Amino acid sequence: MKEAKNKFDGLIERIKLGETVQFGQMEGLFAKALLGRFLEQLRSPDFRKRAEQLHRERILAQEDVDEDTEIPELSDRELVSYELDQARTAIGALGVRPELKQMQPYVEKAINQRDWRLLNTVVSLTEEGKLEKGTLENIVLNSLLRSPTREEGDAPSTLRAEFGEPHYTRELVEPVYVRALTESNMSGAKAVQDETKIAIPPALVQTTYENLVEHGFSGNMKRLAEITGSKPEKTSVLRANLIRLAETQDIIQKETLDELDTVLDLKNDIPLVKGLQVAAIRGGKVATFFNIHNNVGPRARAPISNVHDAYDKLASADGIGTIVDQAIETGIAPRRETLTKAYSYLLKVNNFGRIEELAEKTSTTPRFDGAVVDAVARSLV
């Protein structure tokens, strides 16, 4: 009503200034104000109460229904249908239509319920007779983020049937890409690209790669490369994030490394691969260190001193069994003290086959701790 009053005051000012104001303008203004007030009342509790009463009276008016019959309340869909019927009657009586914004509660309800027929009905009652620019397109795009798989009767198809062909612009689509990629919704991003034929902006693709690598989401990086057909630039930000990942993640599995290699050609970037191994040791992530070290070529492997550092960290964490496994796989023997601990551990558990294998793979001679030898000898007596 406040907006109507402002318009009315505007007409009065025009009259005061000597401008011509037709009576129909005043009449139309009052009719619109009255319609606006009526639409507000349609959604009030009092109106719902009256609607329920009329519903009850109609049911009881039927011949086979008695007074004691329990009558269910109007469903939400039935109430909305009744409200729109009343709005249609008022529109016809007053000879004016509401603006689309006055019907916004019904528009939002239709969108939230994905009831496109209801949406079309609501829009047809308005002055504009169509959705605001970009609304249809946003509904379609948001539906694709929720349900990327296309099938018969899906939201984009039914919306086209009700409203015609959407018209996409880069200004409309790019924020949707930002949302999809921020949420790692790769399927949604692909569905939007397939629908709009508008490519994901290269700068956004690069930023997404840099964010994904920081969290080790290699699968999503691989998927993004498939969607866009482009691989990331190994910027200083991406390299720093990858180094941070190796230093902080408990373990980077071989599968993750393979996916990173697919996207970044990691194994051929020798300085970066060596930097990752050093970072893993610095962060105490020994499993990650060996997963990288054992899956790259000889030129990309960290120096033997780094392998020794990894062994020492395992020894301090009581990981002698893992030291044995890695020494056999790499063929690199631990430092003297750690090597003695490894052989002594195998002797203590009577794993003589493993002692022989460790000696062969690392080209070392078994050395044992004297106390362990004595304990094993006593147990054999």
Coordinates of C-alpha atoms in Angstrom, one line a residue:
M1 CA 0.0 0.0 0.0
K2 CA 2.9 2.3 0.7
E3 CA 4.0 2.0 -3.0
A4 CA 0.5 2.8 -4.1
K5 CA 0.3 5.9 -1.8
N6 CA 3.6 7.1 -3.3
K7 CA 2.3 6.8 -6.8
F8 CA -0.9 8.5 -5.8
D9 CA 1.1 11.4 -4.2
G10 CA 3.0 11.6 -7.5
L11 CA -0.2 12.0 -9.5
I12 CA -1.3 14.8 -7.1
E13 CA 2.0 16.6 -7.6
R14 CA 1.6 16.4 -11.4
I15 CA -1.9 17.9 -11.1
K16 CA -0.4 20.7 -8.9
L17 CA 2.2 21.4 -11.6
G18 CA -0.5 21.8 -14.2
E19 CA 0.1 18.5 -15.9
T20 CA -2.8 16.5 -17.4
V21 CA -3.8 13.4 -15.5
Q22 CA -6.5 11.2 -17.0
F23 CA -9.1 9.8 -14.7
G24 CA -8.2 6.3 -15.9
Q25 CA -4.8 6.7 -14.3
M26 CA -6.3 7.4 -10.9
E27 CA -8.8 4.6 -11.3
G28 CA -6.1 2.1 -12.4
L29 CA -3.9 3.2 -9.5
F30 CA -6.7 2.5 -7.0
A31 CA -7.5 -0.8 -8.6
K32 CA -3.9 -1.9 -8.4
A33 CA -3.6 -0.9 -4.8
L34 CA -6.8 -2.8 -4.0
L35 CA -5.6 -5.9 -5.9
G36 CA -2.2 -5.7 -4.0
R37 CA -4.0 -5.6 -0.7
F38 CA -6.2 -8.5 -1.7
L39 CA -3.2 -10.6 -2.7
E40 CA -1.6 -10.0 0.7
Q41 CA -4.8 -11.1 2.4
L42 CA -4.9 -14.3 0.3
R43 CA -1.8 -15.5 2.3
S44 CA -3.1 -14.6 5.7
P45 CA -4.2 -17.1 8.4
D46 CA -7.8 -15.6 8.3
F47 CA -8.1 -16.4 4.6
R48 CA -6.9 -19.9 5.1
K49 CA -9.5 -20.3 7.9
R50 CA -12.2 -19.1 5.5
A51 CA -11.0 -21.4 2.7
E52 CA -11.1 -24.4 5.1
Q53 CA -14.6 -23.5 6.1
L54 CA -15.8 -23.2 2.5
H55 CA -14.1 -26.5 1.7
R56 CA -16.0 -28.1 4.6
E57 CA -19.3 -26.6 3.5
R58 CA -18.8 -27.9 0.0
I59 CA -18.1 -31.4 1.2
L60 CA -21.1 -31.4 3.6
A61 CA -23.3 -30.2 0.8
Q62 CA -22.9 -33.5 -0.9
E63 CA -25.8 -35.9 -0.5
D64 CA -23.8 -38.9 0.9
V65 CA -21.9 -36.9 3.6
D66 CA -23.3 -36.3 7.2
E67 CA -22.3 -33.8 9.8
D68 CA -20.1 -36.2 11.8
T69 CA -17.8 -37.0 8.8
E70 CA -14.2 -36.2 9.5
I71 CA -13.1 -33.9 6.7
P72 CA -9.4 -33.6 5.9
E73 CA -7.8 -30.1 5.7
L74 CA -6.9 -28.7 2.3
S75 CA -3.5 -29.8 1.1
D76 CA -1.0 -27.1 0.3
R77 CA -1.5 -27.7 -3.4
E78 CA -5.3 -27.4 -3.0
L79 CA -4.9 -24.2 -1.0
V80 CA -2.6 -22.6 -3.5
S81 CA -5.0 -23.5 -6.3
Y82 CA -7.8 -21.9 -4.4
E83 CA -5.8 -18.8 -3.7
L84 CA -4.9 -18.4 -7.4
D85 CA -8.6 -18.9 -8.4
Q86 CA -9.5 -16.1 -6.1
A87 CA -6.7 -13.9 -7.5
R88 CA -7.9 -14.7 -11.0
T89 CA -11.4 -13.6 -10.1
A90 CA -10.2 -10.3 -8.5
I91 CA -8.0 -9.6 -11.5
G92 CA -11.0 -10.0 -13.8
A93 CA -13.2 -7.9 -11.6
L94 CA -10.7 -5.0 -11.2
G95 CA -9.4 -5.1 -14.8
V96 CA -5.8 -4.9 -13.7
R97 CA -3.0 -7.4 -13.3
P98 CA -0.4 -7.7 -10.5
E99 CA 3.3 -7.1 -11.1
L100 CA 5.4 -10.3 -11.1
K101 CA 7.1 -9.2 -7.8
Q102 CA 3.6 -9.2 -6.1
M103 CA 3.3 -12.8 -7.0
Q104 CA 6.8 -13.7 -5.8
P105 CA 5.7 -16.0 -2.9
Y106 CA 3.9 -18.2 -5.5
V107 CA 6.9 -18.1 -7.9
E108 CA 9.2 -19.2 -5.1
K109 CA 6.9 -21.9 -4.0
A110 CA 6.6 -23.3 -7.6
I111 CA 10.4 -23.2 -8.0
N112 CA 11.1 -24.8 -4.6
Q113 CA 8.6 -27.6 -5.5
R114 CA 9.8 -27.8 -9.1
D115 CA 6.2 -27.4 -10.2
W116 CA 6.7 -25.8 -13.6
R117 CA 3.0 -25.9 -14.5
L118 CA 2.2 -23.9 -11.3
L119 CA 5.0 -21.5 -12.2
N120 CA 3.5 -21.0 -15.7
T121 CA 0.1 -20.4 -14.2
V122 CA 1.4 -17.8 -11.8
V123 CA 3.4 -16.0 -14.4
S124 CA 0.4 -15.9 -16.8
L125 CA -1.6 -13.9 -14.2
T126 CA 1.0 -11.0 -14.1
E127 CA 1.4 -7.8 -16.0
E128 CA 4.7 -9.0 -17.5
G129 CA 3.2 -12.4 -18.5
K130 CA 6.7 -13.9 -18.5
L131 CA 9.6 -14.5 -16.1
E132 CA 12.1 -11.8 -15.4
K133 CA 15.2 -11.9 -17.6
G134 CA 17.5 -14.7 -16.4
T135 CA 15.0 -16.4 -14.1
L136 CA 14.2 -19.3 -16.4
E137 CA 17.9 -19.8 -17.2
N138 CA 18.8 -19.8 -13.5
I139 CA 16.1 -22.3 -12.7
V140 CA 17.4 -24.6 -15.4
L141 CA 21.1 -24.2 -14.4
N142 CA 20.4 -24.8 -10.7
S143 CA 18.3 -27.9 -11.5
L144 CA 21.3 -29.2 -13.4
L145 CA 23.6 -28.7 -10.4
R146 CA 21.2 -30.7 -8.3
S147 CA 20.5 -33.4 -10.9
P148 CA 23.2 -33.5 -13.6
T149 CA 22.0 -36.7 -15.3
R150 CA 19.7 -35.9 -18.2
E151 CA 16.6 -38.0 -18.7
E152 CA 13.2 -37.8 -20.1
G153 CA 10.9 -35.5 -18.1
D154 CA 13.8 -33.8 -16.3
A155 CA 13.6 -30.2 -15.2
P156 CA 15.2 -28.6 -18.3
S157 CA 12.9 -30.6 -20.6
T158 CA 9.7 -29.7 -18.8
L159 CA 10.7 -26.0 -18.4
R160 CA 11.3 -25.8 -22.1
A161 CA 7.9 -27.3 -22.7
E162 CA 6.3 -24.6 -20.5
F163 CA 8.4 -21.5 -21.2
G164 CA 10.3 -22.1 -24.4
E165 CA 14.0 -22.1 -25.1
P166 CA 16.3 -20.5 -22.4
H167 CA 18.8 -17.8 -23.6
Y168 CA 22.1 -18.1 -21.8
T169 CA 24.8 -15.4 -21.4
R170 CA 28.3 -15.7 -20.0
E171 CA 27.2 -13.3 -17.2
L172 CA 24.4 -15.7 -16.2
V173 CA 26.5 -18.9 -16.5
E174 CA 29.8 -18.0 -14.9
P175 CA 28.5 -17.6 -11.3
V176 CA 26.9 -21.0 -11.7
Y177 CA 30.3 -22.5 -12.7
V178 CA 31.9 -20.8 -9.7
R179 CA 29.3 -22.4 -7.4
A180 CA 29.7 -25.8 -9.0
L181 CA 33.5 -25.9 -8.9
T182 CA 33.6 -24.4 -5.3
E183 CA 31.5 -27.3 -4.3
S184 CA 33.6 -29.8 -6.4
N185 CA 30.4 -30.6 -8.3
M186 CA 32.2 -31.7 -11.5
S187 CA 29.1 -33.5 -12.9
G188 CA 27.1 -30.4 -12.4
A189 CA 29.7 -28.2 -14.1
K190 CA 29.8 -30.6 -17.1
A191 CA 26.0 -30.6 -17.3
V192 CA 25.9 -26.8 -17.4
Q193 CA 28.6 -26.7 -20.1
D194 CA 26.7 -29.2 -22.2
E195 CA 23.5 -27.3 -21.7
T196 CA 24.8 -23.8 -22.4
K197 CA 27.7 -24.5 -24.8
I198 CA 29.6 -21.8 -22.8
A199 CA 33.1 -22.9 -21.8
I200 CA 34.3 -22.6 -18.2
P201 CA 36.6 -19.5 -18.0
P202 CA 40.3 -20.5 -18.1
A203 CA 41.1 -18.4 -15.0
L204 CA 38.4 -20.2 -13.0
V205 CA 39.7 -23.6 -14.2
Q206 CA 43.2 -22.7 -13.1
T207 CA 42.1 -21.5 -9.7
T208 CA 40.1 -24.6 -9.2
Y209 CA 43.1 -26.8 -10.1
E210 CA 45.1 -24.9 -7.5
N211 CA 42.5 -25.4 -4.8
L212 CA 41.9 -29.1 -5.6
V213 CA 45.6 -29.9 -5.5
E214 CA 46.0 -28.3 -2.1
H215 CA 43.4 -30.8 -0.7
G216 CA 44.6 -33.8 -2.7
F217 CA 41.4 -34.1 -4.8
S218 CA 43.3 -35.7 -7.7
G219 CA 40.1 -37.5 -8.9
N220 CA 38.3 -34.1 -9.4
M221 CA 41.4 -32.7 -11.1
K222 CA 41.3 -35.5 -13.6
R223 CA 37.6 -35.0 -14.1
L224 CA 38.1 -31.3 -14.6
A225 CA 40.7 -32.0 -17.2
E226 CA 38.3 -34.2 -19.1
I227 CA 35.5 -31.7 -18.9
T228 CA 37.6 -28.7 -20.1
G229 CA 40.1 -30.4 -22.3
S230 CA 42.8 -28.3 -20.7
K231 CA 45.5 -29.1 -18.1
P232 CA 46.7 -26.6 -15.4
E233 CA 49.7 -24.4 -15.6
K234 CA 52.2 -25.3 -12.9
T235 CA 52.2 -21.9 -11.4
S236 CA 54.0 -21.0 -8.2
V237 CA 50.7 -21.3 -6.3
L238 CA 50.0 -24.7 -7.7
R239 CA 53.5 -25.9 -6.9
A240 CA 53.4 -24.5 -3.4
N241 CA 50.0 -26.1 -2.7
L242 CA 51.3 -29.5 -4.0
I243 CA 54.4 -29.2 -1.8
R244 CA 52.2 -28.4 1.2
L245 CA 50.1 -31.4 0.4
A246 CA 53.1 -33.7 0.5
E247 CA 54.3 -32.2 3.8
T248 CA 51.0 -32.3 5.6
Q249 CA 48.8 -35.2 4.3
D250 CA 49.2 -38.4 6.3
I251 CA 49.7 -40.4 3.2
I252 CA 49.3 -39.8 -0.5
Q253 CA 48.3 -43.1 -2.1
K254 CA 49.7 -44.4 -5.3
E255 CA 46.3 -44.0 -7.0
T256 CA 46.4 -40.3 -6.1
L257 CA 49.9 -39.9 -7.5
D258 CA 48.9 -41.6 -10.7
E259 CA 46.0 -39.2 -11.1
L260 CA 48.2 -36.2 -10.4
D261 CA 50.7 -37.5 -12.9
T262 CA 47.9 -37.8 -15.5
V263 CA 46.9 -34.1 -15.0
L264 CA 50.3 -32.6 -14.2
D265 CA 52.8 -34.8 -16.0
L266 CA 54.3 -35.1 -12.5
K267 CA 56.9 -37.8 -13.0
N268 CA 58.6 -35.8 -15.8
D269 CA 59.0 -32.7 -13.6
I270 CA 62.1 -33.8 -11.8
P271 CA 62.6 -30.7 -9.6
L272 CA 59.0 -30.8 -8.4
V273 CA 59.0 -34.6 -7.7
K274 CA 62.2 -34.3 -5.7
G275 CA 60.8 -31.3 -3.9
L276 CA 57.7 -33.4 -3.0
Q277 CA 59.9 -36.2 -1.5
V278 CA 61.9 -33.7 0.5
A279 CA 58.7 -32.1 1.8
A280 CA 57.3 -35.4 2.8
I281 CA 60.4 -36.2 4.9
R282 CA 60.3 -32.7 6.4
G283 CA 56.7 -33.3 7.5
G284 CA 57.4 -36.7 8.8
K285 CA 55.2 -38.3 6.1
V286 CA 57.4 -41.4 5.5
A287 CA 54.7 -43.4 3.7
T288 CA 54.1 -40.6 1.3
F289 CA 57.9 -40.3 0.7
F290 CA 58.2 -43.9 -0.3
N291 CA 55.0 -43.9 -2.4
I292 CA 56.6 -41.1 -4.5
H293 CA 60.2 -42.4 -4.4
N294 CA 59.2 -46.0 -5.4
N295 CA 57.0 -44.9 -8.3
V296 CA 59.2 -42.5 -10.2
G297 CA 62.3 -43.1 -12.4
P298 CA 65.8 -43.2 -11.0
R299 CA 66.6 -39.6 -12.1
A300 CA 63.5 -38.2 -10.2
R301 CA 64.3 -40.0 -6.9
A302 CA 65.5 -38.1 -3.9
P303 CA 69.1 -38.7 -2.8
I304 CA 70.0 -41.7 -0.7
S305 CA 70.5 -39.4 2.3
N306 CA 66.8 -38.7 2.2
V307 CA 66.0 -42.4 2.2
H308 CA 68.2 -42.8 5.2
D309 CA 66.4 -39.9 6.9
A310 CA 63.1 -41.8 6.2
Y311 CA 64.5 -45.0 7.7
D312 CA 65.7 -43.1 10.8
K313 CA 62.2 -41.6 11.3
L314 CA 60.7 -45.1 11.1
A315 CA 63.2 -46.5 13.5
S316 CA 62.3 -43.8 16.1
A317 CA 58.7 -44.6 15.6
D318 CA 59.3 -48.4 16.1
G319 CA 58.6 -49.1 12.4
I320 CA 61.4 -51.6 11.9
G321 CA 59.2 -54.0 10.0
T322 CA 58.5 -51.2 7.5
I323 CA 62.2 -50.4 7.2
V324 CA 62.8 -54.0 6.2
D325 CA 60.1 -53.9 3.6
Q326 CA 61.3 -50.6 2.1
A327 CA 65.0 -51.6 2.1
I328 CA 64.1 -54.8 0.2
E329 CA 62.0 -52.8 -2.3
T330 CA 64.4 -50.0 -2.9
G331 CA 67.7 -51.9 -2.5
I332 CA 69.0 -49.1 -0.3
A333 CA 70.3 -50.2 3.1
P334 CA 69.7 -48.1 6.2
R335 CA 72.6 -46.5 8.1
R336 CA 74.7 -48.9 10.1
E337 CA 72.8 -48.5 13.5
T338 CA 69.4 -48.8 11.9
L339 CA 70.5 -51.7 9.7
T340 CA 71.6 -53.6 12.9
K341 CA 68.2 -53.0 14.4
A342 CA 66.5 -54.3 11.3
Y343 CA 68.6 -57.6 11.3
S344 CA 68.2 -58.0 15.0
Y345 CA 64.4 -57.6 14.7
L346 CA 64.2 -60.3 12.1
L347 CA 66.4 -62.6 14.2
K348 CA 64.2 -62.0 17.2
V349 CA 61.1 -63.1 15.3
N350 CA 63.0 -66.0 13.7
N351 CA 62.4 -64.8 10.2
F352 CA 65.6 -66.2 8.7
G353 CA 64.2 -66.1 5.1
R354 CA 63.7 -62.3 5.4
I355 CA 67.2 -61.9 6.8
E356 CA 68.6 -63.6 3.7
E357 CA 66.4 -61.5 1.4
L358 CA 67.4 -58.2 3.1
A359 CA 71.1 -59.1 2.8
E360 CA 70.7 -60.0 -0.9
K361 CA 68.7 -57.0 -1.9
T362 CA 70.9 -54.4 -0.1
S363 CA 74.2 -56.2 -0.6
T364 CA 74.9 -56.1 3.1
T365 CA 76.2 -58.6 5.7
P366 CA 73.8 -59.4 8.5
R367 CA 74.8 -57.7 11.8
F368 CA 73.0 -58.3 15.1
D369 CA 72.7 -56.8 18.5
G370 CA 74.5 -58.9 21.1
A371 CA 71.7 -58.9 23.6
V372 CA 69.3 -60.1 20.9
V373 CA 71.7 -62.9 19.9
D374 CA 72.0 -64.0 23.5
A375 CA 68.2 -64.0 24.1
V376 CA 67.6 -66.0 20.9
A377 CA 70.3 -68.5 21.9
R378 CA 68.8 -69.0 25.3
S379 CA 65.3 -69.6 23.9
L380 CA 66.7 -72.4 21.7
V381 CA 68.3 -74.2 24.6

